[in-house]
mmCIF file of C-alpha atoms in Angstrom:
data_model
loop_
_atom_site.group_PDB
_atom_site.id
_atom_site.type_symbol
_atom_site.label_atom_id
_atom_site.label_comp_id
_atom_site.label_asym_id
_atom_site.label_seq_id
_atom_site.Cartn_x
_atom_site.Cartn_y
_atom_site.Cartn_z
ATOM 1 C CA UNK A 1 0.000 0.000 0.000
ATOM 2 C CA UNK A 2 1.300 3.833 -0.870
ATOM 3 C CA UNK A 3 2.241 5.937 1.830
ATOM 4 C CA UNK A 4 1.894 9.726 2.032
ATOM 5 C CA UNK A 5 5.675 10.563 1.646
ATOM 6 C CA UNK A 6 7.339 7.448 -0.381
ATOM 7 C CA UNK A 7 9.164 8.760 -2.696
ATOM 8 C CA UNK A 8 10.179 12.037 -0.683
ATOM 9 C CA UNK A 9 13.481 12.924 0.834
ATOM 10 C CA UNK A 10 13.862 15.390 3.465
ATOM 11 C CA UNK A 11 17.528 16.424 4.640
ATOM 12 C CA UNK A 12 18.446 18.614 7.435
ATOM 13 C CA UNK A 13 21.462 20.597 8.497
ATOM 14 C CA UNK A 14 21.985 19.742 12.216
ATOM 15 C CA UNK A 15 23.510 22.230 14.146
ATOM 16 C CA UNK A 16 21.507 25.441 14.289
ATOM 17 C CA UNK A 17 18.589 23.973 12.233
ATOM 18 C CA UNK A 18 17.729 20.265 13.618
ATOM 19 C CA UNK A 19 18.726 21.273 16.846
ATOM 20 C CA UNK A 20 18.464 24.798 18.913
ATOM 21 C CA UNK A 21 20.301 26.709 20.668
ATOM 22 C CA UNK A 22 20.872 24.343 23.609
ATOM 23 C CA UNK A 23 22.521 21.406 21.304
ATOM 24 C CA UNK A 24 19.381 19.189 22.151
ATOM 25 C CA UNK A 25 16.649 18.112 19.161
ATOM 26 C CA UNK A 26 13.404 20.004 20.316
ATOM 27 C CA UNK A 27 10.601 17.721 20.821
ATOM 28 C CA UNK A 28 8.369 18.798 18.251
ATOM 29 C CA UNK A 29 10.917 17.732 15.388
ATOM 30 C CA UNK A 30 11.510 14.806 16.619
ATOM 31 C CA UNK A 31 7.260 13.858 16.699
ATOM 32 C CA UNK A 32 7.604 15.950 13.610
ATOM 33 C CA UNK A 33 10.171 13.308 11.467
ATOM 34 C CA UNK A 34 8.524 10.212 13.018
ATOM 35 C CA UNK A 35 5.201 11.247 11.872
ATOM 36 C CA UNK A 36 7.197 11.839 8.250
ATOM 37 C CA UNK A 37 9.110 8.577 8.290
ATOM 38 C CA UNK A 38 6.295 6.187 9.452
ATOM 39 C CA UNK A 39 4.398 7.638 6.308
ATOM 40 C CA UNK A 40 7.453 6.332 3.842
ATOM 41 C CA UNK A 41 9.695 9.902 3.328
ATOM 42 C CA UNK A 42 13.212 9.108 3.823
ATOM 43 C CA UNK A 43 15.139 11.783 6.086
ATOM 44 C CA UNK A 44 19.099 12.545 6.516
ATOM 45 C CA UNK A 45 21.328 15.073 8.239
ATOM 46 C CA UNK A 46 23.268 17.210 5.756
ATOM 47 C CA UNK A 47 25.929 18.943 7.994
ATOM 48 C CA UNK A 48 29.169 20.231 7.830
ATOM 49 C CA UNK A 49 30.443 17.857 10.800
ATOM 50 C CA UNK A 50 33.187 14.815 10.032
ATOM 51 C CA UNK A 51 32.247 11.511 10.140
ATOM 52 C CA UNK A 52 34.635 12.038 13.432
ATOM 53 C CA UNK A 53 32.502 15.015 14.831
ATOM 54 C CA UNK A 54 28.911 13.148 14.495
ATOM 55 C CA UNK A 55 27.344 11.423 17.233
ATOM 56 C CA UNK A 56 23.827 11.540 16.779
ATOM 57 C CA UNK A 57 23.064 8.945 13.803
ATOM 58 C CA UNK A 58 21.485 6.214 16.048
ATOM 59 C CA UNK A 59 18.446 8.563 15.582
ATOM 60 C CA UNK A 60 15.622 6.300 14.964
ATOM 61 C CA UNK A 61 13.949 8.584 12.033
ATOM 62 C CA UNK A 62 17.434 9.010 10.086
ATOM 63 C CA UNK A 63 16.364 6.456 7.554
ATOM 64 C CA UNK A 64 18.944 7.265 5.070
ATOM 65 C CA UNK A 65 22.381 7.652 5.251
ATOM 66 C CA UNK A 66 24.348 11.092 6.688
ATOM 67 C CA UNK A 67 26.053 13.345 4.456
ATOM 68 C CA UNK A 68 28.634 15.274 6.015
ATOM 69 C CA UNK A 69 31.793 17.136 5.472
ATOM 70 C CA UNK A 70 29.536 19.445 3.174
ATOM 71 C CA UNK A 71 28.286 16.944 1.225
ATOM 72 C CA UNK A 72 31.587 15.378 0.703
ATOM 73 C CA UNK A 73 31.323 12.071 2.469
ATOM 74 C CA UNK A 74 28.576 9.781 2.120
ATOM 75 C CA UNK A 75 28.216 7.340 4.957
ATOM 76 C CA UNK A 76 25.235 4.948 6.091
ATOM 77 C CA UNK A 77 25.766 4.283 9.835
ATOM 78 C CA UNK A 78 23.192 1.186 9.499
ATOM 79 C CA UNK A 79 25.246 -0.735 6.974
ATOM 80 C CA UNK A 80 28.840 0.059 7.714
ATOM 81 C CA UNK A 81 29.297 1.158 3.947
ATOM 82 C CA UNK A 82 30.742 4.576 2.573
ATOM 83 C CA UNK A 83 28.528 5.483 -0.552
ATOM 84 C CA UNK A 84 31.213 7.902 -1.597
ATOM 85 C CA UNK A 85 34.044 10.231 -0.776
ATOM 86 C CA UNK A 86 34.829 13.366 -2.905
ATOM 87 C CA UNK A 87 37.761 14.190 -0.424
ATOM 88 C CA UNK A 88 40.774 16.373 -0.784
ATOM 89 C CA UNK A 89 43.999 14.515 -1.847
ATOM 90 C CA UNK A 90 47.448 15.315 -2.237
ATOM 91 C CA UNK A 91 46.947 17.931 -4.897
ATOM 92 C CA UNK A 92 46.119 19.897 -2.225
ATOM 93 C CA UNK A 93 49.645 19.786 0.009
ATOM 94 C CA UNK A 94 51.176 22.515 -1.588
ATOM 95 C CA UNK A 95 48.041 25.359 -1.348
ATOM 96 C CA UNK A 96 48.138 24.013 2.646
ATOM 97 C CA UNK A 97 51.996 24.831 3.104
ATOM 98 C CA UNK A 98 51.473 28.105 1.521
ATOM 99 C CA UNK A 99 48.834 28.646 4.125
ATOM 100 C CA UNK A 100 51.289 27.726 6.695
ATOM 101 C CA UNK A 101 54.003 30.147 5.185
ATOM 102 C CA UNK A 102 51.995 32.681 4.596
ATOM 103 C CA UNK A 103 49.305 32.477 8.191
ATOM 104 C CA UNK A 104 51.564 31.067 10.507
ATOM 105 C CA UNK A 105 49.526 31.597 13.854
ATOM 106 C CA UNK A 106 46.367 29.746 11.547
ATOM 107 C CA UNK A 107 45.199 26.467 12.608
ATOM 108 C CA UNK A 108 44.885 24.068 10.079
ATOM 109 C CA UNK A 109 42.663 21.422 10.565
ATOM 110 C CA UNK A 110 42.325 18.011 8.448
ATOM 111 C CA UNK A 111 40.288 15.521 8.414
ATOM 112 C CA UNK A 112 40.810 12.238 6.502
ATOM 113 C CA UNK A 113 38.060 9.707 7.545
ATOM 114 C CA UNK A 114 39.441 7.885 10.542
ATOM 115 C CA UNK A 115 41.208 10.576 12.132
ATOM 116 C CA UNK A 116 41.845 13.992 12.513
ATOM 117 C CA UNK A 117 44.976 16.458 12.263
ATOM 118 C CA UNK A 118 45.905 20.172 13.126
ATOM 119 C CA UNK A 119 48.809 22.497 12.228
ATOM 120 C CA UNK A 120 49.826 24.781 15.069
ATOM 121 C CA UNK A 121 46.596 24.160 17.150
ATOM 122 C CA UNK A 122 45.147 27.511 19.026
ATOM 123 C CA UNK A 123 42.504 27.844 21.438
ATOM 124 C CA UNK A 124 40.059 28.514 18.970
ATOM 125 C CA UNK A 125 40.556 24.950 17.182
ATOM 126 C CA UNK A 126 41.715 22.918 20.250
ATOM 127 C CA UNK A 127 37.983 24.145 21.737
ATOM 128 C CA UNK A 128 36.191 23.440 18.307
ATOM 129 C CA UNK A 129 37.826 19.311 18.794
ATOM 130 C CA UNK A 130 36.679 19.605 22.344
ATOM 131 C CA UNK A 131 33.031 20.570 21.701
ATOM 132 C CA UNK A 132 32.616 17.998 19.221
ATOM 133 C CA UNK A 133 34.476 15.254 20.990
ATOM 134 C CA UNK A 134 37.293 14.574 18.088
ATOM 135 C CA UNK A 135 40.579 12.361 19.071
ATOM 136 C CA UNK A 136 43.632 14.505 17.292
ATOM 137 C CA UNK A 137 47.024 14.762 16.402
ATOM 138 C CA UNK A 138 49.263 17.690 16.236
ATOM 139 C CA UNK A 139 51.505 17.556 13.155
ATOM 140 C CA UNK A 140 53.654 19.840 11.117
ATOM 141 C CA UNK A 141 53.095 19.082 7.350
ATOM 142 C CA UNK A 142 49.938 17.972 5.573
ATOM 143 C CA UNK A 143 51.643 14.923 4.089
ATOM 144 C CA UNK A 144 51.450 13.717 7.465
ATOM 145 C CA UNK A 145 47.222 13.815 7.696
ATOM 146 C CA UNK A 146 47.444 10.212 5.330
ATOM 147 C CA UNK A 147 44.302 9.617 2.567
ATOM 148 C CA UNK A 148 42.038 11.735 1.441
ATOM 149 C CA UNK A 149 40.604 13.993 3.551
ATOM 150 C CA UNK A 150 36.587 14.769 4.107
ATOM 151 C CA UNK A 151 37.854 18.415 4.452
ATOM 152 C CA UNK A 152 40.261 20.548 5.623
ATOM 153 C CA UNK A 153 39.262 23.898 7.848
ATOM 154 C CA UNK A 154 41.338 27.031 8.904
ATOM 155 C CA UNK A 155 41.219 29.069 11.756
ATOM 156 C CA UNK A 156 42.288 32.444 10.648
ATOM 157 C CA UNK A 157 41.085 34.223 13.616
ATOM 158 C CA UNK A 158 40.885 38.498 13.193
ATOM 159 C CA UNK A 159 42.192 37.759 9.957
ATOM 160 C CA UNK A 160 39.782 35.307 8.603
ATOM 161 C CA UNK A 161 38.644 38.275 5.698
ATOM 162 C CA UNK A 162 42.146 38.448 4.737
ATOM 163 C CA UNK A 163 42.721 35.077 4.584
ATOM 164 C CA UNK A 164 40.063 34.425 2.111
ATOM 165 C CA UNK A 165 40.985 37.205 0.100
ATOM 166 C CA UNK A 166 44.723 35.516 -0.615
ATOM 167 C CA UNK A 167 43.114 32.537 -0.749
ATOM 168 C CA UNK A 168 40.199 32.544 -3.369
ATOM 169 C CA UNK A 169 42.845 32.891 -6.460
ATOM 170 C CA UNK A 170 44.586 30.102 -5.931
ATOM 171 C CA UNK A 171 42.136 27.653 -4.885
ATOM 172 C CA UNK A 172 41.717 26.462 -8.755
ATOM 173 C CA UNK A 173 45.242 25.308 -9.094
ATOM 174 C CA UNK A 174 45.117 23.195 -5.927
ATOM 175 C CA UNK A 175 41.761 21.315 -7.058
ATOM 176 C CA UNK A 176 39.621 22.942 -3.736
ATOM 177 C CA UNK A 177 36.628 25.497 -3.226
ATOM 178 C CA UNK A 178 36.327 27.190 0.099
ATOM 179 C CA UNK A 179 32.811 28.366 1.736
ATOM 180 C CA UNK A 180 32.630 32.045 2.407
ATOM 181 C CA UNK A 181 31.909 32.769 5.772
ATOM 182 C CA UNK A 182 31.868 35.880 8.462
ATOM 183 C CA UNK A 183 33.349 33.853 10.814
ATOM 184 C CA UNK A 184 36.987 32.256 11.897
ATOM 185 C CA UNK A 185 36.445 28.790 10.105
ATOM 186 C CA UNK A 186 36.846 28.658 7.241
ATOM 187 C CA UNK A 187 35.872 25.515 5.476
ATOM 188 C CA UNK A 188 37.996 23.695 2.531
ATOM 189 C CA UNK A 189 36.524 20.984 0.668
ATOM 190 C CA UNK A 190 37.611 19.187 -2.915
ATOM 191 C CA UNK A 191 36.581 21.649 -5.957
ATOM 192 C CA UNK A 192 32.915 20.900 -6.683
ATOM 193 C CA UNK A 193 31.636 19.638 -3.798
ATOM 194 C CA UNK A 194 28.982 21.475 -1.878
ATOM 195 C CA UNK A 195 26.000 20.143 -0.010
ATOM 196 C CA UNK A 196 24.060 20.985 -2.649
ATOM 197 C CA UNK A 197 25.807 18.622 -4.865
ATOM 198 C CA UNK A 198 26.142 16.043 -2.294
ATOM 199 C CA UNK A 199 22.385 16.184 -1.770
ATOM 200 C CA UNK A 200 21.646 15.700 -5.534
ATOM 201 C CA UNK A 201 23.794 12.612 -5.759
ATOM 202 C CA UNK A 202 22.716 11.292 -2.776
ATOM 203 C CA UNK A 203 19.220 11.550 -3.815
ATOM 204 C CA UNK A 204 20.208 10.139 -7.587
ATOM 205 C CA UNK A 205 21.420 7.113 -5.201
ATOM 206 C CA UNK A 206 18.367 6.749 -3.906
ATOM 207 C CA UNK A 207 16.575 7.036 -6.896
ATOM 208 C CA UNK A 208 14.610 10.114 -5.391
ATOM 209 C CA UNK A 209 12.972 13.053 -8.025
ATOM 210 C CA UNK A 210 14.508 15.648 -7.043
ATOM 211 C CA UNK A 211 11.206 17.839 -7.068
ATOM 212 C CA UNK A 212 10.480 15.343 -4.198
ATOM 213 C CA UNK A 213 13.991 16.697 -2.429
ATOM 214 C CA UNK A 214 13.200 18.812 0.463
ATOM 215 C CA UNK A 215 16.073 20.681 2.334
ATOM 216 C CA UNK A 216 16.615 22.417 6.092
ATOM 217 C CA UNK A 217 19.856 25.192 7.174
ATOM 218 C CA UNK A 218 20.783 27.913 8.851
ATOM 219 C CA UNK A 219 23.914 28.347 8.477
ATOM 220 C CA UNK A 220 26.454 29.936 5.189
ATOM 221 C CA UNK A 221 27.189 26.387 4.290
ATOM 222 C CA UNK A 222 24.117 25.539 3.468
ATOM 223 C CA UNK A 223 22.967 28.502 0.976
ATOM 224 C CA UNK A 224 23.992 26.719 -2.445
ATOM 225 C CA UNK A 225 21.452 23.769 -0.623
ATOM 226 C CA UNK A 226 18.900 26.040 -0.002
ATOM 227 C CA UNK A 227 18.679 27.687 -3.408
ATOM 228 C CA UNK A 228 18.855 24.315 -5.113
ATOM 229 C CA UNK A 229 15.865 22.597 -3.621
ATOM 230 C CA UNK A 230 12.794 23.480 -2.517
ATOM 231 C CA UNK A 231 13.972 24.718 0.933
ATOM 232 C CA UNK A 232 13.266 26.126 4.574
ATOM 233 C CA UNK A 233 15.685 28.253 6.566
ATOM 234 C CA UNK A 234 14.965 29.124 10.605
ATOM 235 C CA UNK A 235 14.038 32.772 11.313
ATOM 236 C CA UNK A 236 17.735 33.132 13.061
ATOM 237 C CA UNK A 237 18.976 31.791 10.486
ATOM 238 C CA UNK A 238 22.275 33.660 8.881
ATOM 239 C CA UNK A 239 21.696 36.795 6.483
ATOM 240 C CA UNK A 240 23.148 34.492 3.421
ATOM 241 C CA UNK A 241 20.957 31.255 4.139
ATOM 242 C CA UNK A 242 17.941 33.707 4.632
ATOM 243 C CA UNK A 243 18.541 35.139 1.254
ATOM 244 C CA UNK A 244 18.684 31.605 -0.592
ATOM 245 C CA UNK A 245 15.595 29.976 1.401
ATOM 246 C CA UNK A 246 12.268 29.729 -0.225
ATOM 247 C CA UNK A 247 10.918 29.495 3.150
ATOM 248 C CA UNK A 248 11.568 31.114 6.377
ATOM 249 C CA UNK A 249 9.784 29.177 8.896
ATOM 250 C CA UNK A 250 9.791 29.839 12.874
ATOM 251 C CA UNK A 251 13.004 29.380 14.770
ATOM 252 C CA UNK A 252 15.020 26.414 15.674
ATOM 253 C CA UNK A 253 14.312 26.302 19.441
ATOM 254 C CA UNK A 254 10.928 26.438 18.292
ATOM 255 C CA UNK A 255 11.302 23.234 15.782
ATOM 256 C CA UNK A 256 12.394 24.879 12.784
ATOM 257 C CA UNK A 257 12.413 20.972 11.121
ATOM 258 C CA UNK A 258 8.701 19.937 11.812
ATOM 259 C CA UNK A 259 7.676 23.313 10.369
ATOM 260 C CA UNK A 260 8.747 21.991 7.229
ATOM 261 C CA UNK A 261 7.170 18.681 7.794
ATOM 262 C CA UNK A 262 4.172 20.426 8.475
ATOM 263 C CA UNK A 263 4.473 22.167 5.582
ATOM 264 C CA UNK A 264 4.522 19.354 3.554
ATOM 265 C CA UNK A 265 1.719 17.420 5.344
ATOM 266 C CA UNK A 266 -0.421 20.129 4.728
ATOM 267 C CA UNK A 267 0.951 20.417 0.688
ATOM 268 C CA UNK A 268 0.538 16.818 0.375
ATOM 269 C CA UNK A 269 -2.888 16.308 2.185
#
Protein backbone atom coordinates (compact mmCIF):
# COMPACT_ATOMS: atom_id res chain seq x y z
CA UNK A 1 0.00 0.00 0.00
CA UNK A 2 1.30 3.83 -0.87
CA UNK A 3 2.24 5.94 1.83
CA UNK A 4 1.89 9.73 2.03
CA UNK A 5 5.68 10.56 1.65
CA UNK A 6 7.34 7.45 -0.38
CA UNK A 7 9.16 8.76 -2.70
CA UNK A 8 10.18 12.04 -0.68
CA UNK A 9 13.48 12.92 0.83
CA UNK A 10 13.86 15.39 3.46
CA UNK A 11 17.53 16.42 4.64
CA UNK A 12 18.45 18.61 7.44
CA UNK A 13 21.46 20.60 8.50
CA UNK A 14 21.99 19.74 12.22
CA UNK A 15 23.51 22.23 14.15
CA UNK A 16 21.51 25.44 14.29
CA UNK A 17 18.59 23.97 12.23
CA UNK A 18 17.73 20.26 13.62
CA UNK A 19 18.73 21.27 16.85
CA UNK A 20 18.46 24.80 18.91
CA UNK A 21 20.30 26.71 20.67
CA UNK A 22 20.87 24.34 23.61
CA UNK A 23 22.52 21.41 21.30
CA UNK A 24 19.38 19.19 22.15
CA UNK A 25 16.65 18.11 19.16
CA UNK A 26 13.40 20.00 20.32
CA UNK A 27 10.60 17.72 20.82
CA UNK A 28 8.37 18.80 18.25
CA UNK A 29 10.92 17.73 15.39
CA UNK A 30 11.51 14.81 16.62
CA UNK A 31 7.26 13.86 16.70
CA UNK A 32 7.60 15.95 13.61
CA UNK A 33 10.17 13.31 11.47
CA UNK A 34 8.52 10.21 13.02
CA UNK A 35 5.20 11.25 11.87
CA UNK A 36 7.20 11.84 8.25
CA UNK A 37 9.11 8.58 8.29
CA UNK A 38 6.29 6.19 9.45
CA UNK A 39 4.40 7.64 6.31
CA UNK A 40 7.45 6.33 3.84
CA UNK A 41 9.70 9.90 3.33
CA UNK A 42 13.21 9.11 3.82
CA UNK A 43 15.14 11.78 6.09
CA UNK A 44 19.10 12.54 6.52
CA UNK A 45 21.33 15.07 8.24
CA UNK A 46 23.27 17.21 5.76
CA UNK A 47 25.93 18.94 7.99
CA UNK A 48 29.17 20.23 7.83
CA UNK A 49 30.44 17.86 10.80
CA UNK A 50 33.19 14.81 10.03
CA UNK A 51 32.25 11.51 10.14
CA UNK A 52 34.63 12.04 13.43
CA UNK A 53 32.50 15.02 14.83
CA UNK A 54 28.91 13.15 14.49
CA UNK A 55 27.34 11.42 17.23
CA UNK A 56 23.83 11.54 16.78
CA UNK A 57 23.06 8.94 13.80
CA UNK A 58 21.48 6.21 16.05
CA UNK A 59 18.45 8.56 15.58
CA UNK A 60 15.62 6.30 14.96
CA UNK A 61 13.95 8.58 12.03
CA UNK A 62 17.43 9.01 10.09
CA UNK A 63 16.36 6.46 7.55
CA UNK A 64 18.94 7.27 5.07
CA UNK A 65 22.38 7.65 5.25
CA UNK A 66 24.35 11.09 6.69
CA UNK A 67 26.05 13.35 4.46
CA UNK A 68 28.63 15.27 6.02
CA UNK A 69 31.79 17.14 5.47
CA UNK A 70 29.54 19.45 3.17
CA UNK A 71 28.29 16.94 1.22
CA UNK A 72 31.59 15.38 0.70
CA UNK A 73 31.32 12.07 2.47
CA UNK A 74 28.58 9.78 2.12
CA UNK A 75 28.22 7.34 4.96
CA UNK A 76 25.23 4.95 6.09
CA UNK A 77 25.77 4.28 9.84
CA UNK A 78 23.19 1.19 9.50
CA UNK A 79 25.25 -0.74 6.97
CA UNK A 80 28.84 0.06 7.71
CA UNK A 81 29.30 1.16 3.95
CA UNK A 82 30.74 4.58 2.57
CA UNK A 83 28.53 5.48 -0.55
CA UNK A 84 31.21 7.90 -1.60
CA UNK A 85 34.04 10.23 -0.78
CA UNK A 86 34.83 13.37 -2.91
CA UNK A 87 37.76 14.19 -0.42
CA UNK A 88 40.77 16.37 -0.78
CA UNK A 89 44.00 14.52 -1.85
CA UNK A 90 47.45 15.31 -2.24
CA UNK A 91 46.95 17.93 -4.90
CA UNK A 92 46.12 19.90 -2.23
CA UNK A 93 49.64 19.79 0.01
CA UNK A 94 51.18 22.52 -1.59
CA UNK A 95 48.04 25.36 -1.35
CA UNK A 96 48.14 24.01 2.65
CA UNK A 97 52.00 24.83 3.10
CA UNK A 98 51.47 28.10 1.52
CA UNK A 99 48.83 28.65 4.13
CA UNK A 100 51.29 27.73 6.69
CA UNK A 101 54.00 30.15 5.19
CA UNK A 102 52.00 32.68 4.60
CA UNK A 103 49.30 32.48 8.19
CA UNK A 104 51.56 31.07 10.51
CA UNK A 105 49.53 31.60 13.85
CA UNK A 106 46.37 29.75 11.55
CA UNK A 107 45.20 26.47 12.61
CA UNK A 108 44.88 24.07 10.08
CA UNK A 109 42.66 21.42 10.57
CA UNK A 110 42.33 18.01 8.45
CA UNK A 111 40.29 15.52 8.41
CA UNK A 112 40.81 12.24 6.50
CA UNK A 113 38.06 9.71 7.54
CA UNK A 114 39.44 7.88 10.54
CA UNK A 115 41.21 10.58 12.13
CA UNK A 116 41.84 13.99 12.51
CA UNK A 117 44.98 16.46 12.26
CA UNK A 118 45.90 20.17 13.13
CA UNK A 119 48.81 22.50 12.23
CA UNK A 120 49.83 24.78 15.07
CA UNK A 121 46.60 24.16 17.15
CA UNK A 122 45.15 27.51 19.03
CA UNK A 123 42.50 27.84 21.44
CA UNK A 124 40.06 28.51 18.97
CA UNK A 125 40.56 24.95 17.18
CA UNK A 126 41.71 22.92 20.25
CA UNK A 127 37.98 24.14 21.74
CA UNK A 128 36.19 23.44 18.31
CA UNK A 129 37.83 19.31 18.79
CA UNK A 130 36.68 19.60 22.34
CA UNK A 131 33.03 20.57 21.70
CA UNK A 132 32.62 18.00 19.22
CA UNK A 133 34.48 15.25 20.99
CA UNK A 134 37.29 14.57 18.09
CA UNK A 135 40.58 12.36 19.07
CA UNK A 136 43.63 14.51 17.29
CA UNK A 137 47.02 14.76 16.40
CA UNK A 138 49.26 17.69 16.24
CA UNK A 139 51.51 17.56 13.16
CA UNK A 140 53.65 19.84 11.12
CA UNK A 141 53.09 19.08 7.35
CA UNK A 142 49.94 17.97 5.57
CA UNK A 143 51.64 14.92 4.09
CA UNK A 144 51.45 13.72 7.47
CA UNK A 145 47.22 13.82 7.70
CA UNK A 146 47.44 10.21 5.33
CA UNK A 147 44.30 9.62 2.57
CA UNK A 148 42.04 11.74 1.44
CA UNK A 149 40.60 13.99 3.55
CA UNK A 150 36.59 14.77 4.11
CA UNK A 151 37.85 18.41 4.45
CA UNK A 152 40.26 20.55 5.62
CA UNK A 153 39.26 23.90 7.85
CA UNK A 154 41.34 27.03 8.90
CA UNK A 155 41.22 29.07 11.76
CA UNK A 156 42.29 32.44 10.65
CA UNK A 157 41.09 34.22 13.62
CA UNK A 158 40.88 38.50 13.19
CA UNK A 159 42.19 37.76 9.96
CA UNK A 160 39.78 35.31 8.60
CA UNK A 161 38.64 38.27 5.70
CA UNK A 162 42.15 38.45 4.74
CA UNK A 163 42.72 35.08 4.58
CA UNK A 164 40.06 34.42 2.11
CA UNK A 165 40.99 37.20 0.10
CA UNK A 166 44.72 35.52 -0.62
CA UNK A 167 43.11 32.54 -0.75
CA UNK A 168 40.20 32.54 -3.37
CA UNK A 169 42.85 32.89 -6.46
CA UNK A 170 44.59 30.10 -5.93
CA UNK A 171 42.14 27.65 -4.88
CA UNK A 172 41.72 26.46 -8.76
CA UNK A 173 45.24 25.31 -9.09
CA UNK A 174 45.12 23.20 -5.93
CA UNK A 175 41.76 21.31 -7.06
CA UNK A 176 39.62 22.94 -3.74
CA UNK A 177 36.63 25.50 -3.23
CA UNK A 178 36.33 27.19 0.10
CA UNK A 179 32.81 28.37 1.74
CA UNK A 180 32.63 32.05 2.41
CA UNK A 181 31.91 32.77 5.77
CA UNK A 182 31.87 35.88 8.46
CA UNK A 183 33.35 33.85 10.81
CA UNK A 184 36.99 32.26 11.90
CA UNK A 185 36.45 28.79 10.11
CA UNK A 186 36.85 28.66 7.24
CA UNK A 187 35.87 25.51 5.48
CA UNK A 188 38.00 23.70 2.53
CA UNK A 189 36.52 20.98 0.67
CA UNK A 190 37.61 19.19 -2.91
CA UNK A 191 36.58 21.65 -5.96
CA UNK A 192 32.91 20.90 -6.68
CA UNK A 193 31.64 19.64 -3.80
CA UNK A 194 28.98 21.48 -1.88
CA UNK A 195 26.00 20.14 -0.01
CA UNK A 196 24.06 20.99 -2.65
CA UNK A 197 25.81 18.62 -4.87
CA UNK A 198 26.14 16.04 -2.29
CA UNK A 199 22.38 16.18 -1.77
CA UNK A 200 21.65 15.70 -5.53
CA UNK A 201 23.79 12.61 -5.76
CA UNK A 202 22.72 11.29 -2.78
CA UNK A 203 19.22 11.55 -3.81
CA UNK A 204 20.21 10.14 -7.59
CA UNK A 205 21.42 7.11 -5.20
CA UNK A 206 18.37 6.75 -3.91
CA UNK A 207 16.57 7.04 -6.90
CA UNK A 208 14.61 10.11 -5.39
CA UNK A 209 12.97 13.05 -8.03
CA UNK A 210 14.51 15.65 -7.04
CA UNK A 211 11.21 17.84 -7.07
CA UNK A 212 10.48 15.34 -4.20
CA UNK A 213 13.99 16.70 -2.43
CA UNK A 214 13.20 18.81 0.46
CA UNK A 215 16.07 20.68 2.33
CA UNK A 216 16.62 22.42 6.09
CA UNK A 217 19.86 25.19 7.17
CA UNK A 218 20.78 27.91 8.85
CA UNK A 219 23.91 28.35 8.48
CA UNK A 220 26.45 29.94 5.19
CA UNK A 221 27.19 26.39 4.29
CA UNK A 222 24.12 25.54 3.47
CA UNK A 223 22.97 28.50 0.98
CA UNK A 224 23.99 26.72 -2.44
CA UNK A 225 21.45 23.77 -0.62
CA UNK A 226 18.90 26.04 0.00
CA UNK A 227 18.68 27.69 -3.41
CA UNK A 228 18.85 24.31 -5.11
CA UNK A 229 15.87 22.60 -3.62
CA UNK A 230 12.79 23.48 -2.52
CA UNK A 231 13.97 24.72 0.93
CA UNK A 232 13.27 26.13 4.57
CA UNK A 233 15.69 28.25 6.57
CA UNK A 234 14.97 29.12 10.61
CA UNK A 235 14.04 32.77 11.31
CA UNK A 236 17.74 33.13 13.06
CA UNK A 237 18.98 31.79 10.49
CA UNK A 238 22.28 33.66 8.88
CA UNK A 239 21.70 36.79 6.48
CA UNK A 240 23.15 34.49 3.42
CA UNK A 241 20.96 31.26 4.14
CA UNK A 242 17.94 33.71 4.63
CA UNK A 243 18.54 35.14 1.25
CA UNK A 244 18.68 31.60 -0.59
CA UNK A 245 15.59 29.98 1.40
CA UNK A 246 12.27 29.73 -0.22
CA UNK A 247 10.92 29.50 3.15
CA UNK A 248 11.57 31.11 6.38
CA UNK A 249 9.78 29.18 8.90
CA UNK A 250 9.79 29.84 12.87
CA UNK A 251 13.00 29.38 14.77
CA UNK A 252 15.02 26.41 15.67
CA UNK A 253 14.31 26.30 19.44
CA UNK A 254 10.93 26.44 18.29
CA UNK A 255 11.30 23.23 15.78
CA UNK A 256 12.39 24.88 12.78
CA UNK A 257 12.41 20.97 11.12
CA UNK A 258 8.70 19.94 11.81
CA UNK A 259 7.68 23.31 10.37
CA UNK A 260 8.75 21.99 7.23
CA UNK A 261 7.17 18.68 7.79
CA UNK A 262 4.17 20.43 8.47
CA UNK A 263 4.47 22.17 5.58
CA UNK A 264 4.52 19.35 3.55
CA UNK A 265 1.72 17.42 5.34
CA UNK A 266 -0.42 20.13 4.73
CA UNK A 267 0.95 20.42 0.69
CA UNK A 268 0.54 16.82 0.37
CA UNK A 269 -2.89 16.31 2.19
Amino acid sequence: MKKRFDGFFLLSDFDGTLTGSDGEIPAANERALCRFTAQGGLFTVCTGRTRQGFHRYELPYINAPVLLANGAYCYDYRTGQTLFLDGIGAHAHDLIRAVKAEFPLAAIEMYPVDASYVIHPTDGSIRHFENQSIAFSVVDDPAEAPGDWQKAMVDAGDRSAEFQRWLAPRVQAAGVDFIPTDGAFVEIVKRGVSKATGAAKLARALGIDPGRCFVCGDGDNDADMLASFESFCPAGGSRIARESARHIVRGADDGAVAAAVEYLEALYE
